[in-house]
Amino acid sequence: MPKTPSPPVGKCAEVLMKHAKPTTRRTFLATSGTAVSATLLGPLLLNADRAFGATLVVRRNVAHMDASDPTLASYRTAITAMTALPATNPLSWPYQAAIHGTSTTPAQTAWNTCEHGSIYFWSWHRMYLYWFERIVRKMCKDPCWALPYWDWAPGSDLYLPAPFRDPASPLFTTRNAAMNNGTGSLNPLAVDIGPAFSLTNFYSASSSIEGPHGSVHGQVGGSMCCVPTAALDPIFYLHHANVDRQWNLWLAQGGGRSDPVFDATWTGKTHTFFNESGAAVTMNACQILRAAQQLQYVYEGEPSQVLQYCRRRPPWPWWEFTKELIVKLPIPPIELKAVPVSFPIDLQLIREKLAPLLESKTDTLLLELDDVEAATQPGAVWAVFVGPPAAAEANAKSPYFVGQVALFGSGIRDEAHHEYKPAHFTYPITRALQASLQANADKVNVTFVPLGIVIDGKPTRPEVKSPVRVGKASLSIERAREAK
Ligand code: C2O
């Protein structure tokens, strides 16, 4: 990837660098030649691939902030000001949240437009945050304000950030009590992004990342539980900044990963938001592929952003993906509740197809679940294992762990939204099957293990408010071939 040695550093970046907690000490030369004492942000800015405008901002990790951090102080100011505006004003807190989802009627322009269970999941939420951030910037009168992110993946911060747990703060709201009092944390298995990151096809990865993303919604609970209220919680935007950052990180893994820049359905779809003057604006995916260049933000600590352009082949091997259904699995009616349940896959059905597949570096065996639904938000998530999920092995390092079932935004019948559709989940299972085949099994079980939050270091059993029905299961092969 081309790197420009010293891009001009915008004034916002300098302001932010002053407030970031020094984690490493380096000397960083701005274009002016002035030495600035730097933090991790220095090398990060040097990593930027082009000369940006003067307003490049850095979205920082909230774990490096305490309640007095100017970014959080400004966020509190904006929340208070936005909450005071009438709900009919597009800059108001309730209007912004309603763009994501609401049950208030009649719906105003752009309400209930969030994308879940669709190919626009990553792109819609990137646009939404971008315009939201501009509005916050205006409302707190801090022209350099940048949305922080909550890095909730295992190994990072599974606790709700402390400044959001202070009942006296505008950052506080109703949530799962244990999350709000600091005794509870997210279940690491529920939020593991390993399976999503292993997938190379954009659509499969985006679909898979909706699982751990949905777990965060469910386990934070309260307003975050459900689409019609989620964006009323100030943590929502930090959660999604992390999902947005994961898009960059997924791409940065390389290995042929790319945005679908030739798919006119994906690039051509426009979505409506509001700018900081309250005027409606539209945007499409071609305008948001390169966050730093086009939207002027980078994430603290992220590697160099991958440059993608609409209708232009990237300068690395370009894969075309095809999916072949190999078998519809005959499954009994499956209901996910508070105890683990399983169904078997008869390996005789697929043994012949499996052998070449397990050797392949470019083909992935997928387990897909369709017609996944619940009457209301289930209030629980499940880890999915293919192969023996002996309780002792119920962790993300197990080769049998393939992902989660976490409903959010699709598959929930009582959540009024643009249109009801059952949920769909995709799991990469090549590695899990390899492990089972080595054991010479002639069938493997697919097992769903309910996961609650972790309290005082111990995983809890979730209370299941509405069981989840799994209607269909199938196995497919996703093949990647280098395009001519
Ligand atoms: Cu559209 Cu996590 O929500």
Short mmCIF file of C-alpha atoms and ligand atoms in Angstrom, two decimals:
data_model
loop_
_atom_site.label_atom_id
_atom_site.label_comp_id
_atom_site.label_asym_id
_atom_site.label_seq_id
_atom_site.Cartn_x
_atom_site.Cartn_y
_atom_site.Cartn_z
CA MET A 1 0.00 0.00 0.00
CA PRO A 2 1.48 3.40 -0.90
CA LYS A 3 2.31 5.51 2.11
CA THR A 4 2.82 9.23 2.02
CA PRO A 5 5.64 9.99 4.44
CA SER A 6 4.28 13.11 6.06
CA PRO A 7 0.74 14.18 5.32
CA PRO A 8 -0.29 17.57 6.59
CA VAL A 9 -1.68 17.16 10.05
CA GLY A 10 -4.99 18.87 10.53
CA LYS A 11 -5.59 21.12 13.44
CA CYS A 12 -8.17 18.70 14.82
CA ALA A 13 -5.66 15.91 14.93
CA GLU A 14 -3.27 18.07 16.93
CA VAL A 15 -5.97 18.98 19.39
CA LEU A 16 -6.83 15.33 19.83
CA MET A 17 -3.25 14.29 20.26
CA LYS A 18 -2.93 16.64 23.21
CA HIS A 19 -5.71 14.80 25.01
CA ALA A 20 -4.87 11.24 24.17
CA LYS A 21 -3.22 9.23 26.91
CA PRO A 22 0.40 8.66 26.03
CA THR A 23 0.93 4.97 25.51
CA THR A 24 4.20 5.22 23.65
CA ARG A 25 6.52 8.17 23.48
CA ARG A 26 7.76 9.12 20.08
CA THR A 27 8.71 12.27 18.36
CA PHE A 28 6.43 13.13 15.59
CA LEU A 29 7.18 15.74 12.97
CA ALA A 30 4.26 17.66 11.61
CA THR A 31 4.61 19.12 8.11
CA SER A 32 5.45 22.46 9.62
CA GLY A 33 8.55 20.79 10.97
CA THR A 34 7.48 21.37 14.54
CA ALA A 35 8.21 18.51 16.87
CA VAL A 36 5.09 17.47 18.73
CA SER A 37 5.19 15.05 21.59
CA ALA A 38 3.12 12.22 20.34
CA THR A 39 1.17 9.24 21.41
CA LEU A 40 -0.01 6.32 19.40
CA LEU A 41 -1.86 8.85 17.31
CA GLY A 42 1.34 10.10 15.75
CA PRO A 43 2.25 6.97 13.83
CA LEU A 44 -1.42 6.52 13.12
CA LEU A 45 -1.59 9.83 11.33
CA LEU A 46 1.59 9.08 9.48
CA ASN A 47 -0.14 5.96 8.28
CA ALA A 48 -2.80 7.92 6.54
CA ASP A 49 -2.50 7.26 2.87
CA ARG A 50 -3.09 10.66 1.36
CA ALA A 51 -2.94 14.29 2.17
CA PHE A 52 -6.20 14.99 3.94
CA GLY A 53 -8.02 18.22 4.52
CA ALA A 54 -7.39 20.26 7.62
CA THR A 55 -10.17 18.55 9.52
CA LEU A 56 -9.12 14.94 9.79
CA VAL A 57 -10.33 13.68 13.14
CA VAL A 58 -9.34 10.64 15.14
CA ARG A 59 -12.01 8.43 16.64
CA ARG A 60 -10.39 7.34 19.87
CA ASN A 61 -10.80 4.27 22.03
CA VAL A 62 -13.10 5.15 24.94
CA ALA A 63 -11.02 2.86 27.16
CA HIS A 64 -8.38 5.59 27.11
CA MET A 65 -10.79 8.22 28.42
CA ASP A 66 -12.04 9.07 31.86
CA ALA A 67 -15.25 10.96 32.51
CA SER A 68 -13.45 14.31 32.38
CA ASP A 69 -12.04 13.70 28.91
CA PRO A 70 -13.03 16.64 26.67
CA THR A 71 -14.51 14.25 24.10
CA LEU A 72 -16.93 12.84 26.65
CA ALA A 73 -17.62 16.28 28.12
CA SER A 74 -18.57 17.54 24.67
CA TYR A 75 -20.68 14.47 24.03
CA ARG A 76 -22.61 15.14 27.27
CA THR A 77 -23.11 18.77 26.23
CA ALA A 78 -24.45 17.71 22.85
CA ILE A 79 -26.76 15.05 24.28
CA THR A 80 -28.27 17.59 26.67
CA ALA A 81 -28.74 20.14 23.90
CA MET A 82 -30.15 17.60 21.44
CA THR A 83 -32.54 16.20 24.02
CA ALA A 84 -33.89 19.70 24.64
CA LEU A 85 -34.89 20.17 21.00
CA PRO A 86 -38.40 19.22 19.88
CA ALA A 87 -38.59 15.67 18.54
CA THR A 88 -39.67 17.01 15.15
CA ASN A 89 -36.28 18.69 14.72
CA PRO A 90 -33.90 16.43 12.78
CA LEU A 91 -31.05 17.53 15.04
CA SER A 92 -32.84 16.37 18.18
CA TRP A 93 -31.78 13.27 20.07
CA PRO A 94 -35.11 11.46 19.54
CA TYR A 95 -35.21 12.28 15.83
CA GLN A 96 -31.67 11.02 15.29
CA ALA A 97 -32.50 7.83 17.18
CA ALA A 98 -35.70 7.42 15.16
CA ILE A 99 -33.70 7.44 11.93
CA HIS A 100 -32.31 4.17 13.22
CA GLY A 101 -35.65 2.94 14.54
CA THR A 102 -38.69 3.98 16.52
CA SER A 103 -42.21 2.88 17.24
CA THR A 104 -43.47 6.49 17.27
CA THR A 105 -45.94 7.28 14.52
CA PRO A 106 -46.41 8.89 12.11
CA ALA A 107 -42.91 8.29 10.79
CA GLN A 108 -40.97 11.37 9.67
CA THR A 109 -38.45 11.59 6.83
CA ALA A 110 -35.75 8.89 7.07
CA TRP A 111 -37.15 7.25 10.19
CA ASN A 112 -36.82 3.47 10.63
CA THR A 113 -34.22 3.15 7.91
CA CYS A 114 -31.46 1.11 9.59
CA GLU A 115 -30.23 -1.86 7.63
CA HIS A 116 -29.97 -5.27 9.26
CA GLY A 117 -29.85 -8.68 7.69
CA SER A 118 -29.03 -6.91 4.43
CA ILE A 119 -25.96 -6.15 2.34
CA TYR A 120 -26.11 -2.53 3.54
CA PHE A 121 -25.42 -3.28 7.21
CA TRP A 122 -21.87 -1.88 7.27
CA SER A 123 -22.44 0.93 4.77
CA TRP A 124 -25.71 2.27 6.20
CA HIS A 125 -24.32 2.44 9.73
CA ARG A 126 -21.14 4.17 8.52
CA MET A 127 -23.22 6.90 6.89
CA TYR A 128 -25.49 7.20 9.90
CA LEU A 129 -22.55 7.74 12.28
CA TYR A 130 -20.93 10.20 9.94
CA TRP A 131 -23.92 12.57 9.89
CA PHE A 132 -24.62 12.02 13.57
CA GLU A 133 -21.03 12.98 14.38
CA ARG A 134 -21.35 16.21 12.40
CA ILE A 135 -24.51 17.10 14.28
CA VAL A 136 -22.90 16.39 17.65
CA ARG A 137 -19.95 18.54 16.61
CA LYS A 138 -22.28 21.44 15.97
CA MET A 139 -24.36 20.91 19.09
CA CYS A 140 -21.36 20.83 21.43
CA LYS A 141 -19.61 23.62 19.52
CA ASP A 142 -16.44 21.56 19.31
CA PRO A 143 -15.41 21.54 15.64
CA CYS A 144 -12.87 18.79 16.30
CA TRP A 145 -15.19 16.39 18.07
CA ALA A 146 -14.91 12.78 17.00
CA LEU A 147 -17.01 9.86 18.09
CA PRO A 148 -15.14 7.50 20.42
CA TYR A 149 -15.39 3.75 19.93
CA TRP A 150 -16.03 0.96 22.43
CA ASP A 151 -13.74 -1.94 21.57
CA TRP A 152 -15.85 -4.75 23.01
CA ALA A 153 -14.08 -7.70 21.39
CA PRO A 154 -12.57 -10.32 23.72
CA GLY A 155 -9.17 -9.22 24.97
CA SER A 156 -10.39 -5.63 25.05
CA ASP A 157 -13.08 -4.04 27.11
CA LEU A 158 -16.06 -6.26 27.83
CA TYR A 159 -17.34 -3.91 30.54
CA LEU A 160 -19.53 -0.97 29.71
CA PRO A 161 -17.16 2.04 29.81
CA ALA A 162 -17.28 3.59 33.31
CA PRO A 163 -18.35 7.13 32.26
CA PHE A 164 -21.55 5.57 30.84
CA ARG A 165 -22.36 3.93 34.18
CA ASP A 166 -22.69 7.10 36.26
CA PRO A 167 -26.42 7.52 36.98
CA ALA A 168 -26.01 11.30 37.18
CA SER A 169 -24.54 11.55 33.67
CA PRO A 170 -26.42 12.14 30.41
CA LEU A 171 -24.44 9.11 29.19
CA PHE A 172 -26.44 6.89 31.52
CA THR A 173 -29.73 5.21 30.61
CA THR A 174 -31.74 2.05 31.40
CA ARG A 175 -29.73 -1.07 30.68
CA ASN A 176 -29.19 -4.51 32.08
CA ALA A 177 -28.64 -3.67 35.80
CA ALA A 178 -25.40 -5.63 36.13
CA MET A 179 -23.92 -3.91 33.06
CA ASN A 180 -24.81 -0.53 34.54
CA ASN A 181 -23.44 -1.22 38.00
CA GLY A 182 -20.15 -2.57 36.72
CA THR A 183 -20.48 -6.15 38.05
CA GLY A 184 -21.52 -7.53 34.66
CA SER A 185 -19.59 -7.79 31.43
CA LEU A 186 -20.25 -9.12 27.95
CA ASN A 187 -19.79 -12.83 27.43
CA PRO A 188 -16.59 -13.20 25.37
CA LEU A 189 -18.07 -16.02 23.30
CA ALA A 190 -21.13 -13.92 22.48
CA VAL A 191 -19.01 -11.13 21.03
CA ASP A 192 -16.23 -13.12 19.37
CA ILE A 193 -15.55 -11.86 15.86
CA GLY A 194 -13.14 -14.62 14.81
CA PRO A 195 -15.57 -16.41 12.47
CA ALA A 196 -16.58 -13.17 10.75
CA PHE A 197 -12.97 -12.13 10.27
CA SER A 198 -12.05 -15.50 8.78
CA LEU A 199 -14.50 -15.04 5.92
CA THR A 200 -13.15 -13.42 2.77
CA ASN A 201 -16.38 -12.61 0.96
CA PHE A 202 -17.70 -9.19 1.98
CA TYR A 203 -21.32 -10.32 2.11
CA SER A 204 -20.59 -13.35 4.24
CA ALA A 205 -18.34 -11.41 6.61
CA SER A 206 -20.85 -8.59 6.96
CA SER A 207 -23.62 -11.06 7.67
CA SER A 208 -21.49 -12.93 10.18
CA ILE A 209 -20.42 -9.79 12.07
CA GLU A 210 -24.09 -9.01 12.70
CA GLY A 211 -24.01 -11.88 15.22
CA PRO A 212 -21.49 -10.49 17.74
CA HIS A 213 -22.84 -7.01 17.03
CA GLY A 214 -26.32 -8.22 18.00
CA SER A 215 -24.95 -9.84 21.14
CA VAL A 216 -23.71 -6.46 22.34
CA HIS A 217 -27.19 -5.03 21.87
CA GLY A 218 -28.82 -7.90 23.75
CA GLN A 219 -26.32 -8.09 26.58
CA VAL A 220 -26.20 -4.35 27.23
CA GLY A 221 -29.98 -4.60 27.35
CA GLY A 222 -32.45 -1.83 28.20
CA SER A 223 -33.00 0.43 25.19
CA MET A 224 -30.09 -1.19 23.38
CA CYS A 225 -31.97 -4.48 23.23
CA CYS A 226 -34.12 -3.61 20.30
CA VAL A 227 -34.19 -1.68 17.07
CA PRO A 228 -37.01 0.74 17.97
CA THR A 229 -35.08 2.10 20.99
CA ALA A 230 -31.40 1.19 20.55
CA ALA A 231 -30.10 4.52 19.27
CA LEU A 232 -31.58 6.37 22.26
CA ASP A 233 -28.70 4.96 24.32
CA PRO A 234 -25.54 7.11 24.02
CA ILE A 235 -23.41 3.92 23.99
CA PHE A 236 -25.11 2.87 20.74
CA TYR A 237 -22.92 5.21 18.69
CA LEU A 238 -19.70 4.00 20.34
CA HIS A 239 -20.77 0.41 19.76
CA HIS A 240 -21.32 1.13 16.09
CA ALA A 241 -18.09 3.09 15.76
CA ASN A 242 -16.46 -0.18 16.75
CA VAL A 243 -18.43 -2.15 14.17
CA ASP A 244 -17.39 0.44 11.60
CA ARG A 245 -13.76 0.12 12.67
CA GLN A 246 -14.08 -3.64 12.33
CA TRP A 247 -14.99 -3.11 8.68
CA ASN A 248 -11.60 -1.38 8.21
CA LEU A 249 -9.82 -4.08 10.19
CA TRP A 250 -11.51 -6.86 8.25
CA LEU A 251 -10.31 -5.31 4.98
CA ALA A 252 -6.84 -4.69 6.35
CA GLN A 253 -6.36 -8.43 6.79
CA GLY A 254 -5.91 -8.64 3.02
CA GLY A 255 -6.10 -12.13 1.55
CA GLY A 256 -8.26 -10.84 -1.31
CA ARG A 257 -10.81 -9.18 0.95
CA SER A 258 -12.52 -6.30 -0.78
CA ASP A 259 -15.66 -4.22 -0.77
CA PRO A 260 -18.12 -5.15 -3.53
CA VAL A 261 -17.14 -2.14 -5.62
CA PHE A 262 -18.59 -3.57 -8.83
CA ASP A 263 -21.96 -4.53 -7.39
CA ALA A 264 -24.29 -1.78 -8.62
CA THR A 265 -26.95 -2.90 -6.17
CA TRP A 266 -24.58 -2.19 -3.31
CA THR A 267 -22.88 0.92 -4.67
CA GLY A 268 -25.97 2.47 -6.17
CA LYS A 269 -28.33 2.40 -3.24
CA THR A 270 -28.86 5.84 -1.70
CA HIS A 271 -29.87 6.51 1.87
CA THR A 272 -31.21 9.69 3.45
CA PHE A 273 -29.83 11.46 6.54
CA PHE A 274 -29.69 15.03 7.86
CA ASN A 275 -26.77 17.40 7.96
CA GLU A 276 -25.97 19.77 10.83
CA SER A 277 -28.19 22.48 9.31
CA GLY A 278 -31.15 20.14 9.46
CA ALA A 279 -31.31 19.65 5.68
CA ALA A 280 -31.89 16.19 4.23
CA VAL A 281 -28.88 14.72 2.41
CA THR A 282 -28.40 11.49 0.50
CA MET A 283 -25.41 9.25 0.27
CA ASN A 284 -24.32 6.05 -1.44
CA ALA A 285 -21.56 3.54 -0.78
CA CYS A 286 -19.18 5.07 -3.34
CA GLN A 287 -18.95 8.11 -1.09
CA ILE A 288 -17.85 6.25 2.02
CA LEU A 289 -15.38 3.56 0.92
CA ARG A 290 -12.31 5.43 2.15
CA ALA A 291 -13.18 6.84 5.54
CA ALA A 292 -10.07 8.98 5.95
CA GLN A 293 -10.14 10.51 2.48
CA GLN A 294 -13.84 10.88 1.96
CA LEU A 295 -15.19 11.32 5.47
CA GLN A 296 -12.05 12.67 7.21
CA TYR A 297 -11.74 10.28 10.08
CA VAL A 298 -9.43 7.52 11.19
CA TYR A 299 -9.53 5.22 14.20
CA GLU A 300 -6.92 5.33 16.91
CA GLY A 301 -4.58 2.41 16.52
CA GLU A 302 -5.92 1.09 13.22
CA PRO A 303 -3.56 0.00 10.45
CA SER A 304 -3.33 1.95 7.25
CA GLN A 305 -6.79 2.11 5.68
CA VAL A 306 -7.26 0.04 2.55
CA LEU A 307 -8.09 2.22 -0.42
CA GLN A 308 -11.07 1.05 -2.42
CA TYR A 309 -12.71 2.80 -5.35
CA CYS A 310 -16.07 2.18 -6.95
CA ARG A 311 -15.90 0.30 -10.26
CA ARG A 312 -12.13 0.07 -10.04
CA ARG A 313 -10.28 -3.16 -9.56
CA PRO A 314 -8.03 -3.04 -6.53
CA PRO A 315 -4.31 -3.67 -7.11
CA TRP A 316 -4.43 -7.08 -5.42
CA PRO A 317 -5.90 -10.37 -6.59
CA TRP A 318 -9.58 -9.84 -7.12
CA TRP A 319 -11.83 -12.72 -6.16
CA GLU A 320 -15.19 -13.64 -7.51
CA PHE A 321 -17.33 -15.68 -5.18
CA THR A 322 -19.88 -18.28 -6.03
CA LYS A 323 -21.99 -20.27 -3.68
CA GLU A 324 -23.18 -23.79 -4.31
CA LEU A 325 -25.84 -25.37 -2.16
CA ILE A 326 -24.73 -28.88 -1.32
CA VAL A 327 -27.43 -30.14 0.97
CA LYS A 328 -30.56 -29.01 2.70
CA LEU A 329 -30.30 -30.60 6.10
CA PRO A 330 -33.30 -32.49 7.31
CA ILE A 331 -33.76 -30.91 10.71
CA PRO A 332 -36.35 -31.43 13.40
CA PRO A 333 -38.22 -28.36 14.64
CA ILE A 334 -35.63 -26.50 16.67
CA GLU A 335 -36.37 -24.10 19.45
CA LEU A 336 -33.56 -22.30 21.19
CA LYS A 337 -34.25 -21.87 24.88
CA ALA A 338 -32.37 -21.69 28.16
CA VAL A 339 -30.72 -25.12 27.78
CA PRO A 340 -28.40 -26.30 24.99
CA VAL A 341 -30.02 -28.06 22.02
CA SER A 342 -28.45 -29.91 19.07
CA PHE A 343 -29.26 -31.42 15.72
CA PRO A 344 -27.05 -33.87 13.85
CA ILE A 345 -25.44 -33.52 10.41
CA ASP A 346 -25.05 -36.87 8.69
CA LEU A 347 -21.56 -36.75 7.22
CA GLN A 348 -22.42 -39.57 4.79
CA LEU A 349 -24.45 -36.97 2.92
CA ILE A 350 -21.40 -34.92 2.15
CA ARG A 351 -18.33 -37.07 2.62
CA GLU A 352 -17.48 -37.08 -1.08
CA LYS A 353 -17.75 -33.34 -1.44
CA LEU A 354 -15.84 -32.81 1.76
CA ALA A 355 -12.54 -34.37 0.86
CA PRO A 356 -11.46 -31.86 -1.81
CA LEU A 357 -12.99 -29.02 0.13
CA LEU A 358 -10.96 -29.62 3.22
CA GLU A 359 -7.76 -29.38 1.15
CA SER A 360 -8.78 -26.15 -0.54
CA LYS A 361 -7.37 -22.80 0.44
CA THR A 362 -10.05 -20.82 -1.36
CA ASP A 363 -13.27 -22.72 -0.68
CA THR A 364 -15.20 -22.43 2.52
CA LEU A 365 -17.89 -24.72 3.81
CA LEU A 366 -20.78 -22.71 5.20
CA LEU A 367 -23.57 -23.71 7.50
CA GLU A 368 -26.54 -21.45 6.90
CA LEU A 369 -29.59 -21.09 9.07
CA ASP A 370 -32.72 -19.59 7.58
CA ASP A 371 -36.15 -18.66 8.81
CA VAL A 372 -34.78 -17.88 12.22
CA GLU A 373 -37.44 -16.06 14.22
CA ALA A 374 -38.84 -15.13 17.59
CA ALA A 375 -42.11 -13.50 18.58
CA THR A 376 -40.37 -10.79 20.59
CA GLN A 377 -36.73 -9.95 21.37
CA PRO A 378 -35.49 -13.20 22.98
CA GLY A 379 -33.24 -11.43 25.49
CA ALA A 380 -30.60 -14.11 25.02
CA VAL A 381 -27.93 -15.14 22.54
CA TRP A 382 -26.52 -18.57 21.68
CA ALA A 383 -23.07 -19.77 20.75
CA VAL A 384 -23.04 -22.23 17.86
CA PHE A 385 -20.72 -25.25 17.80
CA VAL A 386 -20.23 -27.80 15.06
CA GLY A 387 -18.74 -30.86 16.73
CA PRO A 388 -18.43 -31.68 20.40
CA PRO A 389 -18.86 -28.54 22.48
CA ALA A 390 -17.85 -30.22 25.73
CA ALA A 391 -18.66 -27.66 28.37
CA ALA A 392 -15.00 -27.38 29.19
CA GLU A 393 -14.31 -26.29 25.64
CA ALA A 394 -17.02 -23.72 25.40
CA ASN A 395 -14.72 -20.92 24.40
CA ALA A 396 -13.87 -19.13 21.21
CA LYS A 397 -10.57 -20.97 20.85
CA SER A 398 -12.39 -24.25 20.42
CA PRO A 399 -12.12 -25.37 16.78
CA TYR A 400 -15.80 -26.29 17.04
CA PHE A 401 -16.98 -22.76 17.76
CA VAL A 402 -18.44 -21.23 14.59
CA GLY A 403 -20.40 -18.14 15.66
CA GLN A 404 -23.55 -16.93 17.36
CA VAL A 405 -27.29 -16.66 17.02
CA ALA A 406 -28.14 -13.13 18.16
CA LEU A 407 -31.32 -11.64 16.82
CA PHE A 408 -31.41 -7.92 16.25
CA GLY A 409 -33.32 -6.09 13.60
CA SER A 410 -34.56 -9.07 11.67
CA GLY A 411 -36.46 -12.15 12.70
CA ILE A 412 -38.38 -10.45 15.51
CA ARG A 413 -42.04 -10.39 14.74
CA ASP A 414 -43.25 -7.60 16.99
CA GLU A 415 -40.59 -5.07 16.03
CA ALA A 416 -42.23 -2.69 13.64
CA HIS A 417 -39.69 -1.93 10.99
CA HIS A 418 -39.60 -1.22 7.26
CA GLU A 419 -40.50 -4.78 6.46
CA TYR A 420 -40.54 -7.97 8.45
CA LYS A 421 -38.17 -10.71 7.42
CA PRO A 422 -36.90 -13.78 9.20
CA ALA A 423 -33.22 -13.77 10.11
CA HIS A 424 -30.44 -15.59 8.30
CA PHE A 425 -27.08 -16.64 9.77
CA THR A 426 -23.89 -17.81 8.07
CA TYR A 427 -21.16 -19.84 9.79
CA PRO A 428 -17.80 -20.89 8.34
CA ILE A 429 -17.46 -24.53 9.41
CA THR A 430 -14.50 -25.92 7.47
CA ARG A 431 -12.19 -25.92 10.48
CA ALA A 432 -14.83 -27.45 12.76
CA LEU A 433 -15.51 -30.28 10.30
CA GLN A 434 -11.83 -30.99 9.82
CA ALA A 435 -11.54 -31.48 13.56
CA SER A 436 -14.56 -33.83 13.58
CA LEU A 437 -13.41 -35.82 10.57
CA GLN A 438 -10.05 -36.45 12.14
CA ALA A 439 -11.97 -38.14 14.91
CA ASN A 440 -13.59 -40.32 12.21
CA ALA A 441 -17.11 -39.43 13.17
CA ASP A 442 -19.96 -40.23 10.79
CA LYS A 443 -22.13 -37.52 12.15
CA VAL A 444 -21.53 -34.23 13.89
CA ASN A 445 -23.85 -32.26 16.08
CA VAL A 446 -24.68 -28.62 15.63
CA THR A 447 -25.20 -27.35 19.16
CA PHE A 448 -26.64 -24.08 20.42
CA VAL A 449 -25.46 -23.01 23.84
CA PRO A 450 -27.31 -20.14 25.55
CA LEU A 451 -25.03 -17.40 26.83
CA GLY A 452 -25.70 -14.87 29.55
CA ILE A 453 -23.51 -11.98 30.58
CA VAL A 454 -20.58 -12.64 32.88
CA ILE A 455 -21.11 -11.54 36.48
CA ASP A 456 -18.19 -11.41 38.88
CA GLY A 457 -16.21 -13.51 36.46
CA LYS A 458 -18.86 -16.24 36.06
CA PRO A 459 -20.97 -16.75 32.93
CA THR A 460 -24.66 -16.66 33.82
CA ARG A 461 -27.59 -18.53 32.30
CA PRO A 462 -29.73 -16.09 30.36
CA GLU A 463 -33.41 -15.73 30.93
CA VAL A 464 -35.05 -16.47 27.60
CA LYS A 465 -38.06 -14.21 27.09
CA SER A 466 -39.06 -15.63 23.74
CA PRO A 467 -37.68 -18.85 22.23
CA VAL A 468 -36.00 -18.68 18.84
CA ARG A 469 -37.23 -21.01 16.13
CA VAL A 470 -34.79 -22.21 13.48
CA GLY A 471 -36.72 -23.15 10.35
CA LYS A 472 -34.06 -24.34 7.91
CA ALA A 473 -30.45 -25.37 7.81
CA SER A 474 -28.25 -26.05 4.83
CA LEU A 475 -24.64 -26.53 3.82
CA SER A 476 -23.06 -24.61 0.98
CA ILE A 477 -19.64 -24.20 -0.48
CA GLU A 478 -18.45 -20.69 -1.07
CA ARG A 479 -15.75 -20.69 -3.74
CA ALA A 480 -13.34 -17.88 -4.38
CA ARG A 481 -11.79 -17.71 -7.85
CA GLU A 482 -9.46 -15.08 -9.11
CA ALA A 483 -11.33 -12.92 -11.60
CA LYS A 484 -9.81 -12.31 -15.02
CU1 C2O B 1 -28.77 -0.79 13.33
CU2 C2O B 1 -26.52 -2.16 16.05
O1 C2O B 1 -27.84 -1.40 14.95
#
